[in-house]
Amino acid sequence: MEILKLNSVSKYFGDYKATNDVSFSVQKGAIFGLLGPNGAGKTTIIRQITNIYYPDSGEILLFGESVSSKHQNMMGYLPEERGLYKKLKVIEQLIYFGELKGLSKKEAEKRARLWLIKLGANDWIDKKIQELSKGMQQKIQFISTILHDPEFLILDEPFSGFDPVNAELLKDIILELKSQGKTIILSTHVMSQVEELCDEIVLINRGKIILEGKVREIKKSFGRNNLKIEFDGSDEFLNGIDSSKIINRSNNSVEIKLENENEAKAIFSKIDNSTFIYKFELAEPSLHEIFINTVGINNLNEQEILEIQK
Amino acid sequence: MKTFNLTNKVKIVLKHEYLSKVKTKSFLIGTFVAPLGIVALFGVLIAATFIFKDTTERKLAIVDQTEYLGQVLVDSDTSRYYLTDKSEEVLTKLTEDSKIDGYILIQEDILDSGNVPIYTQGGGGIGFTSLLEKNLSRIVRKERLKRSGTSDDVINLVDSGINLNTKKVTEEGIKDDKTEVLAYVGYALGFVIYMLMFLYGTHIFRSVLEEKSNRIIEIIVSSAKPFDILLGKVLGIGLVGLTQVFAWIAIVVILLTFAGQIAGAFIDIDPTTLQAGMTMQDAQTKQVEMMMSGIPEISPWLGIGFVFYFLAGYFIYSCLFAAVASAVDNEQDAQQLMVPITIPIIIPIALIPMIMANPDSVPAIVASLIPFFSPILMIVRIASTQVPIWQILASVVLLVSTFLGIIWLTAKIYRIGILMTGKKPTIKDFYKWIKMS
């Protein structure tokens, strides 16, 4: 069942096409990755889904209906650039956002208290937002997104600002929401999270979809053409391999992009007993490699490459 | 799933804005401490005038060349005047030696010349001379009327009329005096509206800017329509202003109720002037009543007008402040855009003295009908003159339609502006945004 469907959606800012004929659909209960480099137009698409912007052409259907302000209560949106009222207490903040999403004050307070306990944030309940650390604020922000128990969630970089322990906690909650049948759009630059969580993705660049499909199928379509070797000792067997083919190289490991399986045989035959092999594996390309290749390395700046490689 | 109508979101934003502002310390101080402070200051000033009032009882000798008027003057206040047969030279010497306080010479031609020489060691203050002048001029006026053949009935009529008036304000020119007082009341009310428009305009400005610069707005606009957010904000903060205004009115009413008793404690009553059966307390109360009657009666319409013009001005300017705040990233960027908003608020303040002087002139009428000036200038006119009802209705219609037009434009600017960052906008951008949505 399709929860969300975009039909040839376009949005202009002056002459600039921020969204260029974008179509995709999200199935109920799926985690859907909305990917793309900075400035690709992800936020513009999200703002159209959340009814902040209206498309110039095309249509957006949510639960089978053209999206309008009445759907806003059914959505939970965690924007990438997030913010809270600095002077408000945690509980007041959560109640206000809960009420804005259609909860009664009583219900909002009840749920807020439950979530604060669940996320180990109960001690901050009467603290002002400005007294909290960045990580704590992110937790409060996340609670405010899911407080009204929306069927459909949009999470834009939900893990940023979390330490590994809390990131794991958040991941568990996202998977729990998925198991409850909630539908989630996940937008992130961290490809490892996409591989872990997403069922399907679209990759956007310059307002256009340049790649879409199920994560598994996309990876399969790029072929088992990556050779990963972990070793100890001499690396002489790597001599003669075109350096442009080496994707990753560290002290004791190497990842090589191959044209075919015969190349793997040729490399294997060059290994002698001066090298100890832990692992010799023909693997699918990682999503981040697909991302970089597809978007085109020239399109990215260094900061983004660093982010993707996290 | 339950869906909520739009007014509900307006209410939620309104409630949030109201409660989060009313609970702040600055609101509590501004509402309760500030007016008490101002009233306390006035109290000190009033008390000071009583404390410094002329307590030295002067008694003047009267040399009466008319053989008649002197007695009348003495009869009017035996505690201050007495007749004497001594010559002017002797009296001058006595005054010099401080044996007597001084003397008045009532010359034969007083009715024609109106000149009354008075000889003292000097000083005595305005209070003393004005009392003397008042007593004398009343007697002289009566005599003049008598001399010109006016019948006793008419004289008594005029005299009793004067009596009534003097009881009220103790000075002549009652009507003029009151107009002036009322005009100043209008000035004060206009100025309070001016300050409130600025104060609450700034509140709106900060509130919009906080949500924008802290990136809260993205979450809020994904939950409610920008127009509803704007309306909730304007209404919520307007309600804060209204709460403050009503609290002030209540404080003033309460203080005025008790002011009489407080002021009474400062009033000395000469026991010899007490009328039969009157206690000291009664005399004090009477004195206070006379004093209070100097304060002109303020019609409830002035109060209603004040609340209406405050709200109308607030609504119009708060929208403009919101529009600017939604467009900028920080307060520095706002400076330039604020100029076209603040000028129309300041102009009427500069016009008030002219309006007070000629509240019924054509320029005054025109200026008070311009919606951007109306909130301040109309209240000044209502206080200082009888404004024809059609002018009030015209200003109401103009203000309401201006507000509707402005909130419509502001909503368009706000919708686009709150999500625009990184660029300092110009008036031209505003025009573009209005066209866009």
Short mmCIF file of N, CA and C in Angstrom, two decimals, chain B residues 180-192 302 352 356 376 379-384:
data_model
loop_
_atom_site.label_atom_id
_atom_site.label_comp_id
_atom_site.label_asym_id
_atom_site.label_seq_id
_atom_site.Cartn_x
_atom_site.Cartn_y
_atom_site.Cartn_z
N GLU B 180 -7.94 72.32 29.08
CA GLU B 180 -6.50 72.14 29.07
C GLU B 180 -6.11 70.84 29.75
N VAL B 181 -6.73 70.61 30.91
CA VAL B 181 -6.43 69.38 31.64
C VAL B 181 -6.76 68.17 30.78
N LEU B 182 -7.95 68.22 30.14
CA LEU B 182 -8.38 67.09 29.31
C LEU B 182 -7.44 66.90 28.13
N ALA B 183 -6.98 68.01 27.56
CA ALA B 183 -6.05 67.90 26.43
C ALA B 183 -4.77 67.19 26.87
N TYR B 184 -4.35 67.50 28.10
CA TYR B 184 -3.15 66.82 28.59
C TYR B 184 -3.40 65.35 28.88
N VAL B 185 -4.63 65.06 29.34
CA VAL B 185 -5.01 63.65 29.51
C VAL B 185 -4.89 62.95 28.16
N GLY B 186 -5.40 63.64 27.09
CA GLY B 186 -5.31 63.09 25.74
C GLY B 186 -3.87 62.87 25.32
N TYR B 187 -3.03 63.85 25.63
CA TYR B 187 -1.60 63.74 25.32
C TYR B 187 -1.03 62.49 25.98
N ALA B 188 -1.36 62.36 27.27
CA ALA B 188 -0.83 61.22 28.02
C ALA B 188 -1.31 59.91 27.40
N LEU B 189 -2.62 59.85 27.08
CA LEU B 189 -3.16 58.61 26.51
C LEU B 189 -2.52 58.31 25.16
N GLY B 190 -2.38 59.35 24.32
CA GLY B 190 -1.74 59.17 23.01
C GLY B 190 -0.32 58.66 23.17
N PHE B 191 0.35 59.20 24.16
CA PHE B 191 1.73 58.80 24.38
C PHE B 191 1.82 57.36 24.88
N VAL B 192 0.87 57.00 25.75
CA VAL B 192 0.86 55.61 26.24
C VAL B 192 0.61 54.65 25.08
N LEU B 302 -13.94 57.67 26.73
CA LEU B 302 -12.52 57.91 26.54
C LEU B 302 -11.76 56.61 26.80
N ILE B 352 1.07 65.99 18.01
CA ILE B 352 0.15 66.14 19.16
C ILE B 352 -0.03 67.58 19.62
N MET B 356 -3.58 69.36 19.89
CA MET B 356 -4.12 69.82 21.17
C MET B 356 -4.57 71.27 21.08
N ILE B 376 -3.07 57.25 17.64
CA ILE B 376 -2.54 58.22 18.60
C ILE B 376 -3.34 59.53 18.55
N ILE B 379 -7.28 59.70 19.76
CA ILE B 379 -7.52 59.68 21.21
C ILE B 379 -7.22 61.06 21.81
N VAL B 380 -6.23 61.74 21.23
CA VAL B 380 -5.93 63.11 21.69
C VAL B 380 -7.13 64.01 21.42
N ARG B 381 -7.70 63.89 20.22
CA ARG B 381 -8.84 64.73 19.86
C ARG B 381 -10.07 64.39 20.71
N ILE B 382 -10.31 63.09 20.91
CA ILE B 382 -11.48 62.69 21.69
C ILE B 382 -11.39 63.29 23.10
N ALA B 383 -10.17 63.30 23.63
CA ALA B 383 -10.00 63.86 24.97
C ALA B 383 -10.15 65.37 24.97
N SER B 384 -9.65 66.05 23.91
CA SER B 384 -9.63 67.52 23.98
C SER B 384 -10.87 68.20 23.41
#
